[in-house]
mmCIF file of C-alpha atoms in Angstrom:
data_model
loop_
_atom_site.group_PDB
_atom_site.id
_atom_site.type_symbol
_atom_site.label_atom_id
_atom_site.label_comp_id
_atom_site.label_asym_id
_atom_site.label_seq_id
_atom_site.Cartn_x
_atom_site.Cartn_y
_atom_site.Cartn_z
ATOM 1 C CA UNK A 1 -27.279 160.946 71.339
ATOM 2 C CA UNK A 2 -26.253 160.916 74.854
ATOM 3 C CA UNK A 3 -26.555 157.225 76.480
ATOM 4 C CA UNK A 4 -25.187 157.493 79.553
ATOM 5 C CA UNK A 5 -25.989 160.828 81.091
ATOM 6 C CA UNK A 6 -24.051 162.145 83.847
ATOM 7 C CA UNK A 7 -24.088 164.687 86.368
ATOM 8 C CA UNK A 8 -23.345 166.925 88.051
ATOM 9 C CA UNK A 9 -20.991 168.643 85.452
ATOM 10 C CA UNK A 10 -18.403 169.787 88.517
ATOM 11 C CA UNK A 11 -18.892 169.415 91.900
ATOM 12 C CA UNK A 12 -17.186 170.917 95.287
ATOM 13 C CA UNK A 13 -17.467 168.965 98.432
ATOM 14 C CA UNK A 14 -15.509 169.900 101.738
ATOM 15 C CA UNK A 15 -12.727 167.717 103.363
ATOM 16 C CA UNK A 16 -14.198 164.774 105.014
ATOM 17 C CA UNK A 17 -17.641 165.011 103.278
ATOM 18 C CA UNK A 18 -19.751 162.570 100.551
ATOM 19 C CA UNK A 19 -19.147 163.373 96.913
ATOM 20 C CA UNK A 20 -22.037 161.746 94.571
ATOM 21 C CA UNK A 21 -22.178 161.703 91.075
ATOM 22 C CA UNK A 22 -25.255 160.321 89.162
ATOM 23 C CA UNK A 23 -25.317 158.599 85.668
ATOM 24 C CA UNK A 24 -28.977 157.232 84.103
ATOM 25 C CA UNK A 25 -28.221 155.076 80.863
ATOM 26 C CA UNK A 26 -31.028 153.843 78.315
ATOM 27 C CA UNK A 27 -30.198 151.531 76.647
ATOM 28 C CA UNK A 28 -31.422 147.851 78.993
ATOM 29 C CA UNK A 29 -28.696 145.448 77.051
ATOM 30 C CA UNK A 30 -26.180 147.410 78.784
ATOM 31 C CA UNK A 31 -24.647 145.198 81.798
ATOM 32 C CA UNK A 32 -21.316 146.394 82.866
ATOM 33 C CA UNK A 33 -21.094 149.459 84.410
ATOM 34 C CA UNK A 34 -17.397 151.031 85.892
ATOM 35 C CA UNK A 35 -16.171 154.268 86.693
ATOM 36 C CA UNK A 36 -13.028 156.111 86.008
ATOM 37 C CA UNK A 37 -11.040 158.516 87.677
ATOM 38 C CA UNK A 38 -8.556 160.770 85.540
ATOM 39 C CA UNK A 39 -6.231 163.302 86.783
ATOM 40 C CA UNK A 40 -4.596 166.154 84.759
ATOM 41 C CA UNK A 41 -2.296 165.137 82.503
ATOM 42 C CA UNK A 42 -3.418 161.483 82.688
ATOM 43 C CA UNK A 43 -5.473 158.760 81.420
ATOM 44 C CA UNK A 44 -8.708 157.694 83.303
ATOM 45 C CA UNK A 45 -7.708 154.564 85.192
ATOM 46 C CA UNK A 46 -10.074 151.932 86.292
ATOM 47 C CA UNK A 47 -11.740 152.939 90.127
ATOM 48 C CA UNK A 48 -14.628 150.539 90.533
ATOM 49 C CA UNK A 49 -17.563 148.645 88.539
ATOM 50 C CA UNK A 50 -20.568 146.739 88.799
ATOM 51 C CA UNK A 51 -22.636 144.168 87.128
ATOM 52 C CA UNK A 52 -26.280 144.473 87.263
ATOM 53 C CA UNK A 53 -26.986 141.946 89.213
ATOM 54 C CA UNK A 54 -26.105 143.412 92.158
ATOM 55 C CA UNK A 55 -27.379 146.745 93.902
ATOM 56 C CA UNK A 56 -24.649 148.094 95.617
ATOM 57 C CA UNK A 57 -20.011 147.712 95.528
ATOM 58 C CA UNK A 58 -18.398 149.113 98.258
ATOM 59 C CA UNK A 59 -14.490 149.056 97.471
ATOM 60 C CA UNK A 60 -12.503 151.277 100.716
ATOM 61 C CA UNK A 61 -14.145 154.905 100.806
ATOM 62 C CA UNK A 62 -15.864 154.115 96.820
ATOM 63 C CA UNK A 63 -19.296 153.178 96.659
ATOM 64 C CA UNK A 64 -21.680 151.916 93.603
ATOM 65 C CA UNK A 65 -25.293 151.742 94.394
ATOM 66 C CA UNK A 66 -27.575 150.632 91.014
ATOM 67 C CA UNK A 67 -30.741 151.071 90.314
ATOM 68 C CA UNK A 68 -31.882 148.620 87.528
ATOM 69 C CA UNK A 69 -35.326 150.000 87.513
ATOM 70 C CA UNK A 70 -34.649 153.370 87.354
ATOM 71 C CA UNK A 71 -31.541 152.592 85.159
ATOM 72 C CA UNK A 72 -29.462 154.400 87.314
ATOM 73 C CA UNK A 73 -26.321 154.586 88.982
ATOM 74 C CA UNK A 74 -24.164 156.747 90.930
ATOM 75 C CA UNK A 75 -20.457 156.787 92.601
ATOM 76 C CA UNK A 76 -20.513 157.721 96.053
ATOM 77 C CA UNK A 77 -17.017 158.664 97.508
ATOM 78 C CA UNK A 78 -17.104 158.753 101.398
ATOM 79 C CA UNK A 79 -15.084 161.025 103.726
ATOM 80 C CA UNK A 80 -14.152 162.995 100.777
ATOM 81 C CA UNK A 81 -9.574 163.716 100.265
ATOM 82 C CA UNK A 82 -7.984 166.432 98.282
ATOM 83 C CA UNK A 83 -6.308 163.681 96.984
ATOM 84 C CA UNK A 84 -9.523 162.455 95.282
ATOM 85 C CA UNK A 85 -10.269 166.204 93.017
ATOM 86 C CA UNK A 86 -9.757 164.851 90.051
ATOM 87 C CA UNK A 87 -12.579 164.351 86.961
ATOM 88 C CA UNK A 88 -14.720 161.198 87.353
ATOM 89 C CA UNK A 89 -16.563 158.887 84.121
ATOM 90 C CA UNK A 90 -18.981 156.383 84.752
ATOM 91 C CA UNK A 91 -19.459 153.895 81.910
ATOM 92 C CA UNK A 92 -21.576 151.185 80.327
ATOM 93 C CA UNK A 93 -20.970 148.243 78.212
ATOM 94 C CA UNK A 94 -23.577 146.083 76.501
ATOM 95 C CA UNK A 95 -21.023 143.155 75.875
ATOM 96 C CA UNK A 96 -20.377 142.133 79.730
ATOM 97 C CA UNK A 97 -17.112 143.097 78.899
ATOM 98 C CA UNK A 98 -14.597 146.579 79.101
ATOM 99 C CA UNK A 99 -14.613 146.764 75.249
ATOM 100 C CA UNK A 100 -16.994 149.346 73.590
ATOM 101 C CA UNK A 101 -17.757 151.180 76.769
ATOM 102 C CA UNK A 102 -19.521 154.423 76.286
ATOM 103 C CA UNK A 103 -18.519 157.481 78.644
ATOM 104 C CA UNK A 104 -20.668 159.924 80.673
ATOM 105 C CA UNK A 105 -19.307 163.272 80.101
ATOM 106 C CA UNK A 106 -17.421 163.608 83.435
ATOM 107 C CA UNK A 107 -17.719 165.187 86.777
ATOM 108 C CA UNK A 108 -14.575 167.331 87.589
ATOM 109 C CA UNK A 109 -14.513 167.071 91.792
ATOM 110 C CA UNK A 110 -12.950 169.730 93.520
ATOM 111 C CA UNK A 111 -12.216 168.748 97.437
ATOM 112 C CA UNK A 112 -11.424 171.530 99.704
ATOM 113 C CA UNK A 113 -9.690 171.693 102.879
ATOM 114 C CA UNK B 1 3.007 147.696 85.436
ATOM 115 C CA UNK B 2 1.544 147.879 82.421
ATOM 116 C CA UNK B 3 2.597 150.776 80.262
ATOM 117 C CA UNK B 4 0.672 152.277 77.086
ATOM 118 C CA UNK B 5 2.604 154.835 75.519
ATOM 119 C CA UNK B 6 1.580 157.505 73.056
ATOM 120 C CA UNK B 7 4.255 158.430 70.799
ATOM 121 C CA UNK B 8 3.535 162.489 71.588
ATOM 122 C CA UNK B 9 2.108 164.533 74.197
ATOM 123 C CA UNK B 10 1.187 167.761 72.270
ATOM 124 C CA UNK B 11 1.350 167.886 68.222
ATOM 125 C CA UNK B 12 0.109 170.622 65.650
ATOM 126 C CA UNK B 13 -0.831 169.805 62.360
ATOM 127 C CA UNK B 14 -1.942 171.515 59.691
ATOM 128 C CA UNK B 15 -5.587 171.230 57.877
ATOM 129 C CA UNK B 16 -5.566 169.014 55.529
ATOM 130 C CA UNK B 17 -2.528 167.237 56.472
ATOM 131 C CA UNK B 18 -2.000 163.601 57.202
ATOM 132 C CA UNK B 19 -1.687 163.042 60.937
ATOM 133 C CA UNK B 20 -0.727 159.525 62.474
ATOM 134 C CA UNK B 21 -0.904 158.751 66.230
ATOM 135 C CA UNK B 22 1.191 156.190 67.362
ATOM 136 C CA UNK B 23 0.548 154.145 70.802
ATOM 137 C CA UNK B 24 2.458 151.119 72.046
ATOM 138 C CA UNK B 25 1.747 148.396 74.802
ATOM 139 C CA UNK B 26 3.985 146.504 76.666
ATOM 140 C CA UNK B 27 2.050 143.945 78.091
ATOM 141 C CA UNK B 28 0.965 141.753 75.089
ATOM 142 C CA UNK B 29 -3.183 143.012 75.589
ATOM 143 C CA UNK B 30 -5.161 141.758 72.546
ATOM 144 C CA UNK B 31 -7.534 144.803 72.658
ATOM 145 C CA UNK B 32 -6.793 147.679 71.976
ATOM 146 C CA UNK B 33 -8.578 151.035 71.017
ATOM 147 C CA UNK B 34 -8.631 154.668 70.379
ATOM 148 C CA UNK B 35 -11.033 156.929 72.115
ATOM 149 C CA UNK B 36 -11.148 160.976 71.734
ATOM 150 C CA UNK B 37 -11.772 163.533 74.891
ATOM 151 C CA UNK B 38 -13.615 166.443 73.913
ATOM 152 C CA UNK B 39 -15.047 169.165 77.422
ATOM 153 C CA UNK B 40 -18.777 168.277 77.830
ATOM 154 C CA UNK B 41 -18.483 165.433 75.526
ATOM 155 C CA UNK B 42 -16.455 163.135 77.547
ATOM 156 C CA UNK B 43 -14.751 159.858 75.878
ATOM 157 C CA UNK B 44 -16.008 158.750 72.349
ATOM 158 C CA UNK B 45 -14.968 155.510 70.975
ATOM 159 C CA UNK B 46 -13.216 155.752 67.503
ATOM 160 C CA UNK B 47 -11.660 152.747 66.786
ATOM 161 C CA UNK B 48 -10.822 149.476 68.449
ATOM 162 C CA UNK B 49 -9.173 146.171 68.031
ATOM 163 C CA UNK B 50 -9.405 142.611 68.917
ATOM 164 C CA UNK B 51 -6.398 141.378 67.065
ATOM 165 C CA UNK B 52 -3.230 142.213 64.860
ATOM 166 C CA UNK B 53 -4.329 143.122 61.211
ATOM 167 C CA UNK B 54 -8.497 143.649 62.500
ATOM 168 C CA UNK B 55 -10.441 146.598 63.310
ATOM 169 C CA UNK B 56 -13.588 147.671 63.832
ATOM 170 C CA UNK B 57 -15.349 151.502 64.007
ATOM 171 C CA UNK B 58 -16.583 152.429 67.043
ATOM 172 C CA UNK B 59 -19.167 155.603 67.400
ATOM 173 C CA UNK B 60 -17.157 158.565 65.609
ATOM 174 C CA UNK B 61 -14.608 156.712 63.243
ATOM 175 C CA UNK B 62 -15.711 159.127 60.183
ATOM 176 C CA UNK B 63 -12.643 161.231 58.888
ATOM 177 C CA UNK B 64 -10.007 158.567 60.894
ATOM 178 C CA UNK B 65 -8.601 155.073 59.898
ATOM 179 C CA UNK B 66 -6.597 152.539 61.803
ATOM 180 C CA UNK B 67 -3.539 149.928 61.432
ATOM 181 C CA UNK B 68 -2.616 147.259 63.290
ATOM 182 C CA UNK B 69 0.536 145.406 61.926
ATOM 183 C CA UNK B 70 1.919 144.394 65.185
ATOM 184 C CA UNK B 71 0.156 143.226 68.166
ATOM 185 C CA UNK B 72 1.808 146.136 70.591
ATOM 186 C CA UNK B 73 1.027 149.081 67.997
ATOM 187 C CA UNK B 74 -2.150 150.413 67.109
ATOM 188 C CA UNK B 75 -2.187 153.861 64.679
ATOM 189 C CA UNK B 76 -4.768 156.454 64.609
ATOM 190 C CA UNK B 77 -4.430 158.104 61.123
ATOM 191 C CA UNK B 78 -6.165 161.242 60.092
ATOM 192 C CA UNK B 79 -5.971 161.042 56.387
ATOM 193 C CA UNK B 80 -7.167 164.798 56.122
ATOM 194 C CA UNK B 81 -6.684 166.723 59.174
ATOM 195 C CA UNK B 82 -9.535 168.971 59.549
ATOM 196 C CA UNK B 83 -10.079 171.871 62.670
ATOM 197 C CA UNK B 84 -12.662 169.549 64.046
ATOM 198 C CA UNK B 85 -10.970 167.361 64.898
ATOM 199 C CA UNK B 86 -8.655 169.487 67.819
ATOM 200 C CA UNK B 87 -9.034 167.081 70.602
ATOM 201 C CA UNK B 88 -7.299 164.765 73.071
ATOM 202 C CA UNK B 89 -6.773 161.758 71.997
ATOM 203 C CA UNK B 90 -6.593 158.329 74.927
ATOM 204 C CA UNK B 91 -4.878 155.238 73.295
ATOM 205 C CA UNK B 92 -6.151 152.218 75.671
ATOM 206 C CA UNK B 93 -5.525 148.571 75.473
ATOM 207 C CA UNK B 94 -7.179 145.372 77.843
ATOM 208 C CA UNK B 95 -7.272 141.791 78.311
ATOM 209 C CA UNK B 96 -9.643 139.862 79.437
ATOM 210 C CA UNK B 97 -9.210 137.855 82.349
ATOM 211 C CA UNK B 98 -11.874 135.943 82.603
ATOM 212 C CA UNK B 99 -13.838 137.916 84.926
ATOM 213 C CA UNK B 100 -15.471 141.026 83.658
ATOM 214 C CA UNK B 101 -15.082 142.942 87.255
ATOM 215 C CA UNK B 102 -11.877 142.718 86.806
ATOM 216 C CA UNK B 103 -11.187 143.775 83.099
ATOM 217 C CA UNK B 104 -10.320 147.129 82.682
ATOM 218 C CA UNK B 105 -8.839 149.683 80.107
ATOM 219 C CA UNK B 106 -5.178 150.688 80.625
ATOM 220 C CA UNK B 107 -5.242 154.336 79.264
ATOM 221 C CA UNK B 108 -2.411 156.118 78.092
ATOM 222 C CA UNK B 109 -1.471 159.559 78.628
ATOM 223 C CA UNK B 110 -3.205 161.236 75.306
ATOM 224 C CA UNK B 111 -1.783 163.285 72.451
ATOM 225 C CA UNK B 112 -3.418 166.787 72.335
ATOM 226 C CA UNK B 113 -3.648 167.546 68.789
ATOM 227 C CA UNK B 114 -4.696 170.926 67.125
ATOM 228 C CA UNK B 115 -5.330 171.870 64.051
ATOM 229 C CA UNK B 116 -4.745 174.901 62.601
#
């Protein structure tokens, strides 16, 4: 099964605007949540993460608000570059650590001019 | 920078053959794993390691084995090759540094593998 769900599957955002992506998790023991970005022909590298104990990371134009209630989180990317199209995985962890994470299925962003 | 390498970009196998994916680190990370990236599936967690000679299964390792002689090198092996399991597959290794928020997986390029 599916435990961290992601969406949407692709998304296209104008130059300059807000691309969010959501992920909900269920399983509660997880408590380290980051997000990678991958471009083609390349491994995800490591964009931004949280720890639950916090509600919101900013990090530049990258955002993570979390919702512990709702077991929720989402990336928000602000004034929105070409340069950021590119497919996007949130994660979880239930070892406070970046071992064992388990992927949402990706976003693939598309920025246009 | 830190550097995983994956010994082939693109490979094509045979069913039924024995496949082994090679991936080496240059930046003496204990961990290490190998995850597989399938389109609406996203990255699945095969096999990892903590150490030279240890490993552990992560969510899919059925039909897939590991070795770890050397603390740069970890091998995916597919004993069997089968259709099913066509795929990318991301070699990644970490450290940690004491601090989780700042842990993170170095991912290699990926071998995409097809079986015919």
């Amino acid at each position: 099964q599916q435990q961290v769900k992601q969406s949407p599957q692709s998304l296209i955002v104008q130059k300059g605007g807000i691309s969010i992506i959501n992920c909900a998790y269920e399983n509660t023991a997880f408590d380290y949540f980051p997000w990678y970005q991958q471009f083609p022909g390349k491994g995800p590298a490591l964009l931004i993460a949280i720890r639950p104990d916090v509600s919101e990371k900013k990090e530049g134009r990258f955002t993570i608000s979390f919702n512990k209630s709702a077991k929720q989180f989402s990336l928000h990317i602000m004034d929105s570059q070409p340069g950021d199209s590119a497919t996007y995985f949130c994660a979880a962890s239930d070892t406070g650590t970046a071992s064992k994470l388990t992927f949402g299925t990706g976003t693939r962003l598309q920025v246009t001019l | 920078d830190v550097k995983v390498t994956q010994s082939s970009r693109y490979l094509v196998k045979r069913t039924g053959e024995k496949v082994f994916l090679e991936c080496v680190q240059d930046m003496d990370h204990e961990n290490m794993f190998w995850y597989r990236q399938d389109p609406g599936l996203g990255l699945r967690l095969i096999y990892f390691s903590y150490d030279v000679k240890m490993k552990e299964k992560g969510d899919i390792p059925e039909g897939y084995s590991v070795s770890r002689e050397k603390k740069e090198r970890f091998s995916l092996i597919l004993e069997s090759a089968s259709t099913n399991q066509t795929s990318m597959y991301l070699c990644a290794s970490s450290f940690n540094p004491g601090e989780v928020l700042k842990e993170k997986l170095f991912f290699g390029s990926g071998t995409q593998l097809s079986v015919l």
